């Protein structure tokens, strides 16, 4: 009986610890901002200079939710193609965001940055900057 009680208490304490140890938020958006706006605010000068001019030919943005019913968690990909950099073919940022009902804002949970290099043997995406 004592062993069952100990196991039950251990399981409950593990659950409580998991609930309190939430993943850190990378960036908090502003009230009324859409996920794309939050991503742009987070990236600031990495997408455009102080005048709003970007050094790329094409900017692709794709936002997806898990389903039509679950629109408060989204993934967002922002890809820049035709860069002026002769080593980099394309650059991409991938975001995971969720809407916080208490704050009424979008929060960035994770960001991944990767590149497609012009001179690399592999034409795929890499997390190592191109040379």
PDB file of C-alpha atoms in Angstrom:
ATOM      1  CA  UNK A   1       0.000   0.000   0.000  1.00  0.00           C
ATOM      2  CA  UNK A   2       2.824   2.384   0.896  1.00  0.00           C
ATOM      3  CA  UNK A   3       4.550   1.701  -2.433  1.00  0.00           C
ATOM      4  CA  UNK A   4       1.374   2.585  -4.360  1.00  0.00           C
ATOM      5  CA  UNK A   5       1.014   5.803  -2.379  1.00  0.00           C
ATOM      6  CA  UNK A   6       4.680   6.696  -3.011  1.00  0.00           C
ATOM      7  CA  UNK A   7       4.278   6.028  -6.745  1.00  0.00           C
ATOM      8  CA  UNK A   8       1.100   8.101  -6.860  1.00  0.00           C
ATOM      9  CA  UNK A   9       2.767  11.026  -5.074  1.00  0.00           C
ATOM     10  CA  UNK A  10       5.804  10.809  -7.375  1.00  0.00           C
ATOM     11  CA  UNK A  11       3.585  10.830 -10.457  1.00  0.00           C
ATOM     12  CA  UNK A  12       1.568  13.791  -9.191  1.00  0.00           C
ATOM     13  CA  UNK A  13       4.665  15.783  -8.265  1.00  0.00           C
ATOM     14  CA  UNK A  14       6.153  15.069 -11.704  1.00  0.00           C
ATOM     15  CA  UNK A  15       2.972  16.350 -13.343  1.00  0.00           C
ATOM     16  CA  UNK A  16       2.997  19.498 -11.219  1.00  0.00           C
ATOM     17  CA  UNK A  17       6.649  20.111 -12.048  1.00  0.00           C
ATOM     18  CA  UNK A  18       5.993  19.654 -15.770  1.00  0.00           C
ATOM     19  CA  UNK A  19       3.155  22.180 -15.613  1.00  0.00           C
ATOM     20  CA  UNK A  20       5.242  24.812 -13.840  1.00  0.00           C
ATOM     21  CA  UNK A  21       8.280  24.311 -16.095  1.00  0.00           C
ATOM     22  CA  UNK A  22       6.745  25.814 -19.224  1.00  0.00           C
ATOM     23  CA  UNK A  23       8.967  26.436 -22.233  1.00  0.00           C
ATOM     24  CA  UNK A  24      10.455  29.935 -22.268  1.00  0.00           C
ATOM     25  CA  UNK A  25       8.856  32.452 -24.618  1.00  0.00           C
ATOM     26  CA  UNK A  26      11.275  33.938 -27.148  1.00  0.00           C
ATOM     27  CA  UNK A  27       9.227  37.018 -28.040  1.00  0.00           C
ATOM     28  CA  UNK A  28       5.868  38.542 -27.071  1.00  0.00           C
ATOM     29  CA  UNK A  29       3.854  40.304 -29.747  1.00  0.00           C
ATOM     30  CA  UNK A  30       1.711  43.398 -29.350  1.00  0.00           C
ATOM     31  CA  UNK A  31      -2.045  43.319 -28.799  1.00  0.00           C
ATOM     32  CA  UNK A  32      -3.793  43.247 -32.160  1.00  0.00           C
ATOM     33  CA  UNK A  33      -0.761  42.006 -34.125  1.00  0.00           C
ATOM     34  CA  UNK A  34      -1.104  39.006 -36.425  1.00  0.00           C
ATOM     35  CA  UNK A  35       1.529  36.235 -36.386  1.00  0.00           C
ATOM     36  CA  UNK A  36       3.242  37.662 -39.499  1.00  0.00           C
ATOM     37  CA  UNK A  37       3.520  41.079 -37.833  1.00  0.00           C
ATOM     38  CA  UNK A  38       4.967  39.498 -34.678  1.00  0.00           C
ATOM     39  CA  UNK A  39       7.585  37.640 -36.752  1.00  0.00           C
ATOM     40  CA  UNK A  40       8.514  40.876 -38.602  1.00  0.00           C
ATOM     41  CA  UNK A  41       8.815  42.767 -35.313  1.00  0.00           C
ATOM     42  CA  UNK A  42      11.056  40.032 -33.926  1.00  0.00           C
ATOM     43  CA  UNK A  43      13.304  39.970 -37.016  1.00  0.00           C
ATOM     44  CA  UNK A  44      13.507  43.785 -37.305  1.00  0.00           C
ATOM     45  CA  UNK A  45      16.639  44.662 -39.300  1.00  0.00           C
ATOM     46  CA  UNK A  46      17.237  41.068 -40.469  1.00  0.00           C
ATOM     47  CA  UNK A  47      14.481  41.392 -43.099  1.00  0.00           C
ATOM     48  CA  UNK A  48      14.823  45.061 -44.080  1.00  0.00           C
ATOM     49  CA  UNK A  49      16.978  48.089 -43.319  1.00  0.00           C
ATOM     50  CA  UNK A  50      15.836  51.175 -41.385  1.00  0.00           C
ATOM     51  CA  UNK A  51      13.968  52.389 -44.501  1.00  0.00           C
ATOM     52  CA  UNK A  52      12.081  49.115 -44.947  1.00  0.00           C
ATOM     53  CA  UNK A  53      14.141  48.015 -47.967  1.00  0.00           C
ATOM     54  CA  UNK A  54      15.188  44.370 -48.145  1.00  0.00           C
ATOM     55  CA  UNK A  55      18.202  43.073 -50.063  1.00  0.00           C
ATOM     56  CA  UNK A  56      16.449  40.168 -51.750  1.00  0.00           C
ATOM     57  CA  UNK A  57      14.406  39.610 -54.890  1.00  0.00           C
ATOM     58  CA  UNK A  58      11.566  37.570 -53.382  1.00  0.00           C
ATOM     59  CA  UNK A  59      10.034  37.184 -49.918  1.00  0.00           C
ATOM     60  CA  UNK A  60       7.859  34.137 -49.316  1.00  0.00           C
ATOM     61  CA  UNK A  61       5.685  33.868 -46.204  1.00  0.00           C
ATOM     62  CA  UNK A  62       3.683  30.790 -45.316  1.00  0.00           C
ATOM     63  CA  UNK A  63       1.516  30.448 -42.229  1.00  0.00           C
ATOM     64  CA  UNK A  64      -0.147  27.173 -41.229  1.00  0.00           C
ATOM     65  CA  UNK A  65      -2.322  26.057 -38.346  1.00  0.00           C
ATOM     66  CA  UNK A  66      -2.865  22.450 -37.330  1.00  0.00           C
ATOM     67  CA  UNK A  67      -6.484  22.599 -38.511  1.00  0.00           C
ATOM     68  CA  UNK A  68      -9.285  25.043 -39.275  1.00  0.00           C
ATOM     69  CA  UNK A  69     -10.568  24.527 -35.723  1.00  0.00           C
ATOM     70  CA  UNK A  70      -7.177  24.992 -34.025  1.00  0.00           C
ATOM     71  CA  UNK A  71      -5.981  28.416 -35.179  1.00  0.00           C
ATOM     72  CA  UNK A  72      -4.300  29.505 -31.943  1.00  0.00           C
ATOM     73  CA  UNK A  73      -1.111  27.545 -32.693  1.00  0.00           C
ATOM     74  CA  UNK A  74       0.621  28.299 -35.963  1.00  0.00           C
ATOM     75  CA  UNK A  75       3.847  27.627 -37.774  1.00  0.00           C
ATOM     76  CA  UNK A  76       5.197  30.398 -39.930  1.00  0.00           C
ATOM     77  CA  UNK A  77       7.995  30.235 -42.498  1.00  0.00           C
ATOM     78  CA  UNK A  78       9.628  33.360 -43.899  1.00  0.00           C
ATOM     79  CA  UNK A  79      12.008  32.761 -46.805  1.00  0.00           C
ATOM     80  CA  UNK A  80      14.163  35.296 -48.652  1.00  0.00           C
ATOM     81  CA  UNK A  81      15.319  34.323 -52.161  1.00  0.00           C
ATOM     82  CA  UNK A  82      17.557  36.134 -54.635  1.00  0.00           C
ATOM     83  CA  UNK A  83      19.842  37.632 -51.995  1.00  0.00           C
ATOM     84  CA  UNK A  84      22.646  40.019 -52.899  1.00  0.00           C
ATOM     85  CA  UNK A  85      25.070  37.729 -51.047  1.00  0.00           C
ATOM     86  CA  UNK A  86      26.989  35.660 -53.625  1.00  0.00           C
ATOM     87  CA  UNK A  87      27.407  32.741 -51.164  1.00  0.00           C
ATOM     88  CA  UNK A  88      23.762  32.465 -50.058  1.00  0.00           C
ATOM     89  CA  UNK A  89      21.014  31.312 -52.407  1.00  0.00           C
ATOM     90  CA  UNK A  90      18.202  31.654 -49.848  1.00  0.00           C
ATOM     91  CA  UNK A  91      17.660  32.274 -46.150  1.00  0.00           C
ATOM     92  CA  UNK A  92      14.754  30.984 -44.091  1.00  0.00           C
ATOM     93  CA  UNK A  93      13.270  31.543 -40.635  1.00  0.00           C
ATOM     94  CA  UNK A  94      10.795  29.035 -39.207  1.00  0.00           C
ATOM     95  CA  UNK A  95       8.608  30.056 -36.267  1.00  0.00           C
ATOM     96  CA  UNK A  96       6.267  28.270 -33.862  1.00  0.00           C
ATOM     97  CA  UNK A  97       3.749  30.652 -32.279  1.00  0.00           C
ATOM     98  CA  UNK A  98       0.721  30.371 -30.030  1.00  0.00           C
ATOM     99  CA  UNK A  99      -1.958  32.834 -28.956  1.00  0.00           C
ATOM    100  CA  UNK A 100      -2.041  33.650 -25.240  1.00  0.00           C
ATOM    101  CA  UNK A 101      -5.679  34.180 -24.183  1.00  0.00           C
ATOM    102  CA  UNK A 102      -4.722  35.933 -20.925  1.00  0.00           C
ATOM    103  CA  UNK A 103      -2.503  38.562 -22.580  1.00  0.00           C
ATOM    104  CA  UNK A 104      -4.376  38.613 -25.929  1.00  0.00           C
ATOM    105  CA  UNK A 105      -1.088  38.425 -27.852  1.00  0.00           C
ATOM    106  CA  UNK A 106       0.853  35.999 -30.027  1.00  0.00           C
ATOM    107  CA  UNK A 107       3.974  34.500 -28.438  1.00  0.00           C
ATOM    108  CA  UNK A 108       6.950  33.085 -30.346  1.00  0.00           C
ATOM    109  CA  UNK A 109       7.846  29.699 -28.871  1.00  0.00           C
ATOM    110  CA  UNK A 110      10.717  28.813 -31.195  1.00  0.00           C
ATOM    111  CA  UNK A 111      12.695  30.163 -34.151  1.00  0.00           C
ATOM    112  CA  UNK A 112      14.983  28.254 -36.467  1.00  0.00           C
ATOM    113  CA  UNK A 113      17.222  29.976 -39.021  1.00  0.00           C
ATOM    114  CA  UNK A 114      18.806  28.167 -41.951  1.00  0.00           C
ATOM    115  CA  UNK A 115      20.393  28.804 -45.338  1.00  0.00           C
ATOM    116  CA  UNK A 116      20.714  27.382 -48.835  1.00  0.00           C
ATOM    117  CA  UNK A 117      24.265  27.889 -50.064  1.00  0.00           C
ATOM    118  CA  UNK A 118      25.140  28.527 -53.720  1.00  0.00           C
ATOM    119  CA  UNK A 119      28.476  26.683 -53.692  1.00  0.00           C
ATOM    120  CA  UNK A 120      27.638  23.794 -51.368  1.00  0.00           C
ATOM    121  CA  UNK A 121      27.721  20.179 -52.526  1.00  0.00           C
ATOM    122  CA  UNK A 122      24.225  19.699 -51.078  1.00  0.00           C
ATOM    123  CA  UNK A 123      21.440  21.958 -52.341  1.00  0.00           C
ATOM    124  CA  UNK A 124      19.414  21.404 -49.166  1.00  0.00           C
ATOM    125  CA  UNK A 125      19.026  23.645 -46.128  1.00  0.00           C
ATOM    126  CA  UNK A 126      21.807  23.947 -43.550  1.00  0.00           C
ATOM    127  CA  UNK A 127      22.035  25.601 -40.150  1.00  0.00           C
ATOM    128  CA  UNK A 128      25.660  26.538 -40.810  1.00  0.00           C
ATOM    129  CA  UNK A 129      26.136  29.950 -42.492  1.00  0.00           C
ATOM    130  CA  UNK A 130      27.365  29.759 -46.093  1.00  0.00           C
ATOM    131  CA  UNK A 131      30.967  30.589 -47.040  1.00  0.00           C
TER     132      UNK A 131
END
